[in-house]
Every structure is written in C-alpha cells, then in structure tokens.
Coordinates of C-alpha atoms in Angstrom, one line a residue:
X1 CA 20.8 -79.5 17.5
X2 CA 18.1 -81.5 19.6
X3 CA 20.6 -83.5 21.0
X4 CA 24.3 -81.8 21.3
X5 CA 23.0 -80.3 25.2
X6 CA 22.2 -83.4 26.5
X7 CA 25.6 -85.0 27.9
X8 CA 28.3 -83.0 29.8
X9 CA 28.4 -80.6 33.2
X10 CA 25.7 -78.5 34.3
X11 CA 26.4 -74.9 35.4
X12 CA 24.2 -72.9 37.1
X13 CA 24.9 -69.8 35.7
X14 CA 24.1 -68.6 32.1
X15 CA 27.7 -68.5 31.0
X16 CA 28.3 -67.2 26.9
X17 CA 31.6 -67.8 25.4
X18 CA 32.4 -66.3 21.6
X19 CA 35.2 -68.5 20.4
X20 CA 36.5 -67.4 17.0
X21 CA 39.5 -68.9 14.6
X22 CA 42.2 -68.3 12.4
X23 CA 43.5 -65.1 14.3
X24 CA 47.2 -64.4 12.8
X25 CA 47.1 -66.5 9.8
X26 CA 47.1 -65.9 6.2
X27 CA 44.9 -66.4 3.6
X28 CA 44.4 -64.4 0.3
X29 CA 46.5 -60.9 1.1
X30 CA 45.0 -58.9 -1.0
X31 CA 42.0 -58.8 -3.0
X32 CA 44.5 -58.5 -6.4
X33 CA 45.0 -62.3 -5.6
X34 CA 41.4 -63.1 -4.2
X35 CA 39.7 -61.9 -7.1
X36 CA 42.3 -63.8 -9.4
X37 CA 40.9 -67.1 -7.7
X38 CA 37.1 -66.1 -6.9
X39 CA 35.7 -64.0 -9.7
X40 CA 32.1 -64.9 -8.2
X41 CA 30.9 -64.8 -5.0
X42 CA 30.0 -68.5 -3.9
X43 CA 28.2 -69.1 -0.5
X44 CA 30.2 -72.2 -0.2
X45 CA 33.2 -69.7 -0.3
X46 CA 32.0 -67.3 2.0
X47 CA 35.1 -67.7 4.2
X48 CA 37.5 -67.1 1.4
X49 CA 35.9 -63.9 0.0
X50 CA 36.1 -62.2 3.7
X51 CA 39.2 -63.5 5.2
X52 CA 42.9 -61.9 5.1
X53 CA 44.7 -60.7 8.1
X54 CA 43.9 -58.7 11.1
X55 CA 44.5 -55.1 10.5
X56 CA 44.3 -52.3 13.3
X57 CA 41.4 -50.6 11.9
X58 CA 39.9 -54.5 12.3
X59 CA 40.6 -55.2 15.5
X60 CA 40.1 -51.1 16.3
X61 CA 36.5 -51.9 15.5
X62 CA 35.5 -55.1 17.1
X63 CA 37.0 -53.5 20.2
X64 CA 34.9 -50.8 20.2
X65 CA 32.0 -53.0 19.5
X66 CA 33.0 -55.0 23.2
X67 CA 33.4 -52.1 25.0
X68 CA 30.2 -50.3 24.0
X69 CA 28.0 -52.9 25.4
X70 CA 28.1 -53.6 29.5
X71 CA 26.5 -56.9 30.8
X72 CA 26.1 -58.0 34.4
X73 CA 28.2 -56.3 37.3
X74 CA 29.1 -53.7 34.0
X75 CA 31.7 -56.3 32.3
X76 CA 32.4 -56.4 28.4
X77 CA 31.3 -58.9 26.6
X78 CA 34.6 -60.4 25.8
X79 CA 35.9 -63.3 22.8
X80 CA 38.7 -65.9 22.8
X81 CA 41.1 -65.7 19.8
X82 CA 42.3 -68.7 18.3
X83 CA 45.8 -68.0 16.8
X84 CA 48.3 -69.2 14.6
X85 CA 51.2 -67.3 15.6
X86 CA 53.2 -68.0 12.4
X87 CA 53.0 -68.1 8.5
X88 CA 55.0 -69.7 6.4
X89 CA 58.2 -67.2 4.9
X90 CA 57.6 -67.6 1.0
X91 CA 61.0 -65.9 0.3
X92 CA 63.1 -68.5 2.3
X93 CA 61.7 -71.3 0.9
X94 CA 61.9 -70.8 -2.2
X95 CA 65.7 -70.0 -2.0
X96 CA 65.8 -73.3 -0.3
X97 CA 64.3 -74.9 -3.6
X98 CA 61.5 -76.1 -1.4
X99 CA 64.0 -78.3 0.2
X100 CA 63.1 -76.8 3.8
X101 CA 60.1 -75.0 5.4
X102 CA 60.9 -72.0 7.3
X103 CA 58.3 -69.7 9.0
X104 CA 57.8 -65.9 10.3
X105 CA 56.5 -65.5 13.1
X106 CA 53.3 -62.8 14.0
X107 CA 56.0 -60.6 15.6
X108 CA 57.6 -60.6 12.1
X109 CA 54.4 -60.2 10.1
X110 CA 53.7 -57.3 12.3
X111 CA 57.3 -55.8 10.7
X112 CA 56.2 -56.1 7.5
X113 CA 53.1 -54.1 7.6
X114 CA 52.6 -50.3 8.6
X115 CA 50.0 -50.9 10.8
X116 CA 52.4 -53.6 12.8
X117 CA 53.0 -51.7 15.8
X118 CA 49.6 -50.4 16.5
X119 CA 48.3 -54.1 15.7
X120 CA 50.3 -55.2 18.7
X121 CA 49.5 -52.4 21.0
X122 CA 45.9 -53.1 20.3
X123 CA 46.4 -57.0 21.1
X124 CA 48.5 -56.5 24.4
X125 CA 45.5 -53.6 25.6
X126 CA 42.6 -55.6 24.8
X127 CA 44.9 -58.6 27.1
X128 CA 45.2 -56.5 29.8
X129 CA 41.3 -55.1 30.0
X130 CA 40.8 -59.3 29.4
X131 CA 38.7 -58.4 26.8
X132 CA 40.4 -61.4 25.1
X133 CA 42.0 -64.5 25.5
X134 CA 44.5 -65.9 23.4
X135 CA 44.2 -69.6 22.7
X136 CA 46.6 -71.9 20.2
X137 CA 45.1 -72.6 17.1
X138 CA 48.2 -74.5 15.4
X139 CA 51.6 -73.0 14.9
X140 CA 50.5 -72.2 11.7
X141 CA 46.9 -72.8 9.8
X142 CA 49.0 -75.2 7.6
X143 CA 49.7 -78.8 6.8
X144 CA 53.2 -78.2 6.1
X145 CA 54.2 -82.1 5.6
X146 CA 51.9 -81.9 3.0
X147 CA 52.4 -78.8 1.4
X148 CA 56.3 -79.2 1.2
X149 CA 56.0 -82.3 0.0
X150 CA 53.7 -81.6 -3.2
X151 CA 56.2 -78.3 -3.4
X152 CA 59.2 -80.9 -3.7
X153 CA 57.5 -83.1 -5.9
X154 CA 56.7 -79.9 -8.2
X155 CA 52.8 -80.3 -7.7
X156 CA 51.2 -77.7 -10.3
X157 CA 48.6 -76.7 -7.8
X158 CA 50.5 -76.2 -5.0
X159 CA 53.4 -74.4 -6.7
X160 CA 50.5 -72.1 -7.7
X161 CA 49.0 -71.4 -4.9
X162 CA 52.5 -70.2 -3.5
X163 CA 53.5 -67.9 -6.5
X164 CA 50.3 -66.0 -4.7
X165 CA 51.5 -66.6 -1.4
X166 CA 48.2 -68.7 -0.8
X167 CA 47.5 -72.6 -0.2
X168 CA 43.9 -72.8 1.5
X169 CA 42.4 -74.3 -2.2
X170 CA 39.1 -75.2 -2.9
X171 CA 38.4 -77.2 -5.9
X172 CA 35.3 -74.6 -5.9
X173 CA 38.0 -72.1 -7.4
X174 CA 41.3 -74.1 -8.2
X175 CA 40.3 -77.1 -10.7
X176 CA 41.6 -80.3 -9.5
X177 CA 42.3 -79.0 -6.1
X178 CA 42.2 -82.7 -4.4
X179 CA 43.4 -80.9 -1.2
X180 CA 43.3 -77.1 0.8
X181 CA 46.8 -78.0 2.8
X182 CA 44.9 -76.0 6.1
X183 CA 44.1 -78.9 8.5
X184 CA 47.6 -78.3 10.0
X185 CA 47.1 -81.5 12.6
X186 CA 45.9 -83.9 9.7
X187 CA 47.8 -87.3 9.0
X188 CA 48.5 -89.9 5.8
X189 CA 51.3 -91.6 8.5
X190 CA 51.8 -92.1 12.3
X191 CA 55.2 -91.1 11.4
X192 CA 54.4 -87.4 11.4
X193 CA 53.2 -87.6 14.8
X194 CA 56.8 -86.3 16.1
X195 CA 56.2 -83.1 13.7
X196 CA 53.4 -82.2 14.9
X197 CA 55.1 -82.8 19.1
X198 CA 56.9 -80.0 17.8
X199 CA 54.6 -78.0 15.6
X200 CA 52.7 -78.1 19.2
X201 CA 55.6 -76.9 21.6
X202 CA 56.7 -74.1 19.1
X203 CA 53.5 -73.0 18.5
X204 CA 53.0 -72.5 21.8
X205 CA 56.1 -70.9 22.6
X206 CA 55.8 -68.4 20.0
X207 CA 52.4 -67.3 21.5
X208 CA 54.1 -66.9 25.3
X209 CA 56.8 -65.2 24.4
X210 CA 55.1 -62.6 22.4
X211 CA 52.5 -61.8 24.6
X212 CA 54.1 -62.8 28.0
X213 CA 51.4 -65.3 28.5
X214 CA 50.6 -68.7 30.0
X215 CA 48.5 -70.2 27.0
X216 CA 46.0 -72.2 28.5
X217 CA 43.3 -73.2 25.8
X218 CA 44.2 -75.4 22.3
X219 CA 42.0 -75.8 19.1
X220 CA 42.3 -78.2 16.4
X221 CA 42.2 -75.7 12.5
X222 CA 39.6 -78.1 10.8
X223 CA 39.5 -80.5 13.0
X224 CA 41.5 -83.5 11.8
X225 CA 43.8 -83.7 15.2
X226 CA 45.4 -87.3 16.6
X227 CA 44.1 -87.7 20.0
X228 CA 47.8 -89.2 20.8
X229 CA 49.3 -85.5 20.4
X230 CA 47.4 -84.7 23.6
X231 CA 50.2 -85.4 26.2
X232 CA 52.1 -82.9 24.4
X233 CA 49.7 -80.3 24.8
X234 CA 49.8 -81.4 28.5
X235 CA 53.8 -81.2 28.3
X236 CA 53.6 -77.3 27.3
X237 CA 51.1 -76.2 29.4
X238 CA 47.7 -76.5 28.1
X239 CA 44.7 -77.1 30.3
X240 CA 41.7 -76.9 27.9
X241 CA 41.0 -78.3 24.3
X242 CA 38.3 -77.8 22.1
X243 CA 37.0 -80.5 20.7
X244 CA 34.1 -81.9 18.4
X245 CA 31.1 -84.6 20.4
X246 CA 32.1 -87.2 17.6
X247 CA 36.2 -86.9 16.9
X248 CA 37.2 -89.0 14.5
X249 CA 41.4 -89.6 14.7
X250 CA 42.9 -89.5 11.8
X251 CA 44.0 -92.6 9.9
X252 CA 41.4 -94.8 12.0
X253 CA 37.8 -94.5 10.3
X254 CA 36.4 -97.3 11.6
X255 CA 33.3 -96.5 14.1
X256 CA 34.9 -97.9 16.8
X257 CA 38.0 -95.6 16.8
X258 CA 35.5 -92.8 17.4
X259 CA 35.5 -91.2 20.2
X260 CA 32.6 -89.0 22.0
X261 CA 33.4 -86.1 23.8
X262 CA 31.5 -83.7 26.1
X263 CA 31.5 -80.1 27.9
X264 CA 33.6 -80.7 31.4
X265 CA 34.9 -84.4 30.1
X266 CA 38.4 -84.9 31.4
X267 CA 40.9 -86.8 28.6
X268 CA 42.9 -89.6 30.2
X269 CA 45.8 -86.9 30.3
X270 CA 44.1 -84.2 32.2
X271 CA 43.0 -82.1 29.5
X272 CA 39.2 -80.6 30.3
X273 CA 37.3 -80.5 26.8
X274 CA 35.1 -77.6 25.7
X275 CA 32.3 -78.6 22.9
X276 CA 30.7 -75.6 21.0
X277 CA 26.9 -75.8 20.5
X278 CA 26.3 -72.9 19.1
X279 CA 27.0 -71.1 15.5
X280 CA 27.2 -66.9 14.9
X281 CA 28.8 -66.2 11.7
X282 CA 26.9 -63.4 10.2
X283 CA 29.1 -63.4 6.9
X284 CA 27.7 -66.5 5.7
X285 CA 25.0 -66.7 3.3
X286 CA 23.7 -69.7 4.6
X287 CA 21.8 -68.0 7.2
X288 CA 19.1 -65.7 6.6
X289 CA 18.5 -64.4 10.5
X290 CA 21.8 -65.1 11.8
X291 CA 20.7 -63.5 15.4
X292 CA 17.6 -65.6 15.6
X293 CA 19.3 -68.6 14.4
X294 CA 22.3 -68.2 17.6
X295 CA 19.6 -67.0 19.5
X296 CA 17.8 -70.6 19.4
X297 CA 20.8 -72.7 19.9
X298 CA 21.3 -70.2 23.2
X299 CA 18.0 -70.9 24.2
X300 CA 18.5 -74.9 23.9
X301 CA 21.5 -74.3 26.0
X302 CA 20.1 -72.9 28.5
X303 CA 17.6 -74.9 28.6
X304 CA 19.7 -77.8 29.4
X305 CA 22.3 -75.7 32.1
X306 CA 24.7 -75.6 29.4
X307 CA 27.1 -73.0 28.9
X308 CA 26.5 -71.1 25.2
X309 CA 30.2 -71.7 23.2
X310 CA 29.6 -70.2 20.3
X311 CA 31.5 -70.4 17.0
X312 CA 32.0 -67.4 15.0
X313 CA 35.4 -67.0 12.7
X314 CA 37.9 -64.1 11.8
X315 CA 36.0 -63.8 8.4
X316 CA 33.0 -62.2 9.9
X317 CA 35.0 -59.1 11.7
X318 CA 38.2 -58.2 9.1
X319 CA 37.3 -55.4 6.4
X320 CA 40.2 -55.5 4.2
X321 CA 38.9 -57.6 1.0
X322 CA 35.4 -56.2 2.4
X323 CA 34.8 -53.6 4.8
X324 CA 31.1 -53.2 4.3
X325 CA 30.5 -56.4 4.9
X326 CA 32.8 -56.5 8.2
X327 CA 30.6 -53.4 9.5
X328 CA 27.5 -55.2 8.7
X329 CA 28.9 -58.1 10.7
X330 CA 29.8 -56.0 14.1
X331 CA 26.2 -54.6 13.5
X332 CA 24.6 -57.8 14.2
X333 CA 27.2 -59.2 16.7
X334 CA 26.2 -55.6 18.5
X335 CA 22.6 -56.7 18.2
X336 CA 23.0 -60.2 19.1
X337 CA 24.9 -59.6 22.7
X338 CA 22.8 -56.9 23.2
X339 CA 19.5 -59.3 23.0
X340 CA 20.9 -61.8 24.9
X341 CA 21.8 -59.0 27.9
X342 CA 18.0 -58.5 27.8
X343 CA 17.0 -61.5 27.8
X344 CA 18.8 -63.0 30.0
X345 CA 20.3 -59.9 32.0
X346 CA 22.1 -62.5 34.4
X347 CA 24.3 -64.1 31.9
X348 CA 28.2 -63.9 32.2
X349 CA 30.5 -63.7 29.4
X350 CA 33.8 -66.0 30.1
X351 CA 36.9 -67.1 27.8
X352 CA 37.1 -70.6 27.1
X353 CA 39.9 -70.9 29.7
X354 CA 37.7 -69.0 32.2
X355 CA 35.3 -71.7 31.7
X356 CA 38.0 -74.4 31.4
X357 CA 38.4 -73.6 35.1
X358 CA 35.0 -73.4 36.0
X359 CA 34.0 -76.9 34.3
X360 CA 37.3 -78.5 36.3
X361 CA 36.2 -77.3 39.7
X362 CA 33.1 -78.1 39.7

C-alpha cells in the first residue's frame, strides 16, 4: 500500500469509485450443491460460501442502501457492475457429448427464474437513475477452451463439477483440483487468442443489446488477460480497462514481459487504464475492521490526488446461500459511505467510465 498512489494522474477532486465483479455469472446455485462441496467454512473460501446469482430481493437491497444515503449536490453514491452476460447451457452440451460449448445468455437466465422479470426491471431502473454502470467482465466467468477440453478428454473433476452445474474448483474443497477453469482470458497457447477476439465482441454485444447500451469499461475475471486482445476491445467499443500496476501476460513470465501500468496511462491502442488501490469486501474474514481498513487506503489516496477505486465483489451483497451475512455486509457498506461523506463532505462518487473520461481529458 505505501507505494501503489505514487505514479499515475492527479485529480483535484476527491473522486470514489466502488467497482465490484462477477455480476450475471454462476457459481454454486444453491446451497444443496455448496454445502455438498464446503461442509466448513474456510476463510480462504470466503467467496465460494457467499456467492450465487443476483436475485431481486439482492439487488432490491443494495439499491435501497444507494439511495438512502445523499453525498455532495444530493447524488447517490453509485457502483460499477462488472458482468458476464452469459453462462454456460449445461443441457446443450451435454447432448452435444461435450463436443461443442453453447451458452445462455443473462436474458435467458432471467427466463428460467421467477424473479427474472423483476431482476431486469430493477437493472434497466437503477441504469436510468445511473446509479450503476455496466462494464464487461468476460462473456462468461469461464475458461471455456479449458473446461471443454478436460470435458472431452473425460476429466473426473471437471465432469464433476458439471453434474452440479459448477466449475470454479478449489483444491481447498475438490481434491486434486489442479485448476478453477474461471480466469476466462487465461492462455496455455497463442492460438486461442482468436477465441477470445470473439469471446470479446460477443460479450460485448450481448451486454448492448440487452440493456440498449454503449459498454464503455472492460475488466479482466482473475486477471490472466493477453495485452494483444486489447485492439479488439478497441474494435467493439471500449474506452477504459481495468488493469493491475504489474500485468503479467500470459505465457511470457519472464520479468521483462512485465508490464507497469497506472491510473490515466494510455495503452498504445487508446485504451485509458483504471488501477484499483483500494479493497472493501466486508464478507471476508480476513479483515477484522473492514471500514477502517478502506478507510486508510482512502486516506493514502487522497493523500496523493488519487481517485479511491475500490474493489468489493458480488459475494459481499447476494443473500441467497446467506442472507444474514449479505445484510451484515450492506450495514457496513452503509457505514463506510456514510464516514467517508463526513469526512470528506466534498467527495464525488463516479463510475469507472465516468472517471475513464475524466482521466482522458485531463
């Protein structure tokens, strides 16, 4: 933390971001198949015990959280949703034999469950008060090339993992889980590159269409990402990409393929890249004073005229394996926006595109 403020543009204002991931995907559906696989809580697992998909009464509530707390010139604090707008569709896959992956998209998630159409409402409502933005996260949180290939090749763990419609392993609670199959942009060959052009251009597609949006803003699931698919994010309309200071590209370890990034750094194609420097994720155990702990990587920001991007994941604000813990979680994000308002009673909350724009005029 002492020195992730030090490079990158200035601004002038106090400027808070809440980025958080893994909107629209799957992970365990139920807790039937989450306890099958986690019969203890483990801290390193924290994500896995909380996370499934959105429902209404989730998003209902984190909504409600927003809009019950006014900041400067009376604006909601407001978050950018990283989405995968697609899962994979178990049913035609396995008629395939596992020949060929085919997907559903959140549209036809949305059919599937009774709370579909009030799911969507909610989305396209919170759009238009732009309480959220809607960034690309990966057509789907999923290494497909991967996945189908140890699925061909009759691979034990993953053939598991999709009788129970699940593939994010941990060896933590799958033994002799070498891989979790969710770093959707990670390589073993420059030959998937050309997947992943189109992983990239459907993805994105599927998000316009379904909420009659521009998509603007990209983040890598995981991180693993080949800087090389960056002309294609370019080609589909993206402006803004989140990226770690140190990236490392897959298949090229060596220290001198890395490559160091900063806030407002502009990529040879265009792209202006956002770097979070700041962690909120109340769900995990790891963190005894979550608040105070955001609170001082905030302050460091500050500090340095850096804007606050903070990271906080789906995990923390989805009830559905645990809805106490999801209420204890909006409690302290409550608590945490409401400290910083008094603190500093000048700060503006943006979306990463909002400050994508700032950081390329300036």
């Amino acid at each position: 933390m002492k020195y992730r403020n030090l490079l990158g543009k200035k601004t002038k204002t106090k400027i808070i971001v809440f980025e958080s991931d893994d909107w629209g995907s799957f992970r365990f559906k139920n807790k039937y198949i989450r306890d099958k696989f986690i019969k203890n809580f483990n801290p390193h697992l924290w994500m896995h015990n909380y996370d499934t998909f959105e429902s209404a009464n989730d998003l209902q509530n984190l909504f409600d959280t927003l809009k019950a707390i006014k900041g400067k010139d009376d604006k909601n604090p407001k978050f950018t949703f990283l989405m995968n707008p697609s899962n994979p569709d178990f049913k035609k896959i396995k008629e395939s034999n596992f020949q060929n992956f085919y997907n559903e998209t959140f549209l036809e998630t949305l059919d599937n469950r009774n709370d579909g159409k009030e799911i969507f409402d909610l989305y396209n409502t919170a759009l238009e008060n732009k309480m959220i933005e809607i960034g690309f996260h990966g057509r789907e949180h999923l290494n497909v090339n991967q996945w189908m290939n140890d699925l061909k090749n009759n691979d034990k763990i993953a053939h598991l993992g999709f009788e129970n419609k699940v593939w994010g392993f941990s060896g933590l609670f799958v033994p002799n889980a070498m891989k979790s199959y969710r770093s959707t942009f990670d390589i073993n060959s420059y030959h998937e590159i050309k997947k992943l052009k189109n992983n990239i251009a459907e993805g994105i597609s599927i998000i316009n269409k379904t909420f009659n949006q521009k998509t603007t803003y990209f983040l890598p699931p995981d991180g693993p990402y080949h800087l090389s698919l960056n002309s294609e994010l370019v080609h589909n309309g993206i402006d803004y990409i989140g990226l770690s200071k140190l990236h490392n590209n897959p298949l090229e370890p060596q220290w001198y393929h890395k490559k160091l990034f900063w806030i407002g750094k502009t990529t040879k194609e265009g792209l202006t890249v956002i770097t979070r420097n700041v962690i909120f994720e109340p769900s995990s155990p790891r963190h005894n004073d979550p608040i105070n702990f955001a609170l001082k990587q905030i302050t460091d920001a500050f500090k340095h005229n850096k804007p606050a991007v903070i990271s906080s994941h789906r995990a923390n604000f989805v009830g559905s394996l645990n809805s106490q813990q999801r209420d204890i979680s909006l409690k302290l994000l409550s608590d945490l926006i409401c400290k910083i308002i008094k603190i500093w009673p000048e700060v503006e909350f943006m979306t990463s595109s909002e400050l994508g724009v700032l950081l390329k005029n300036s």
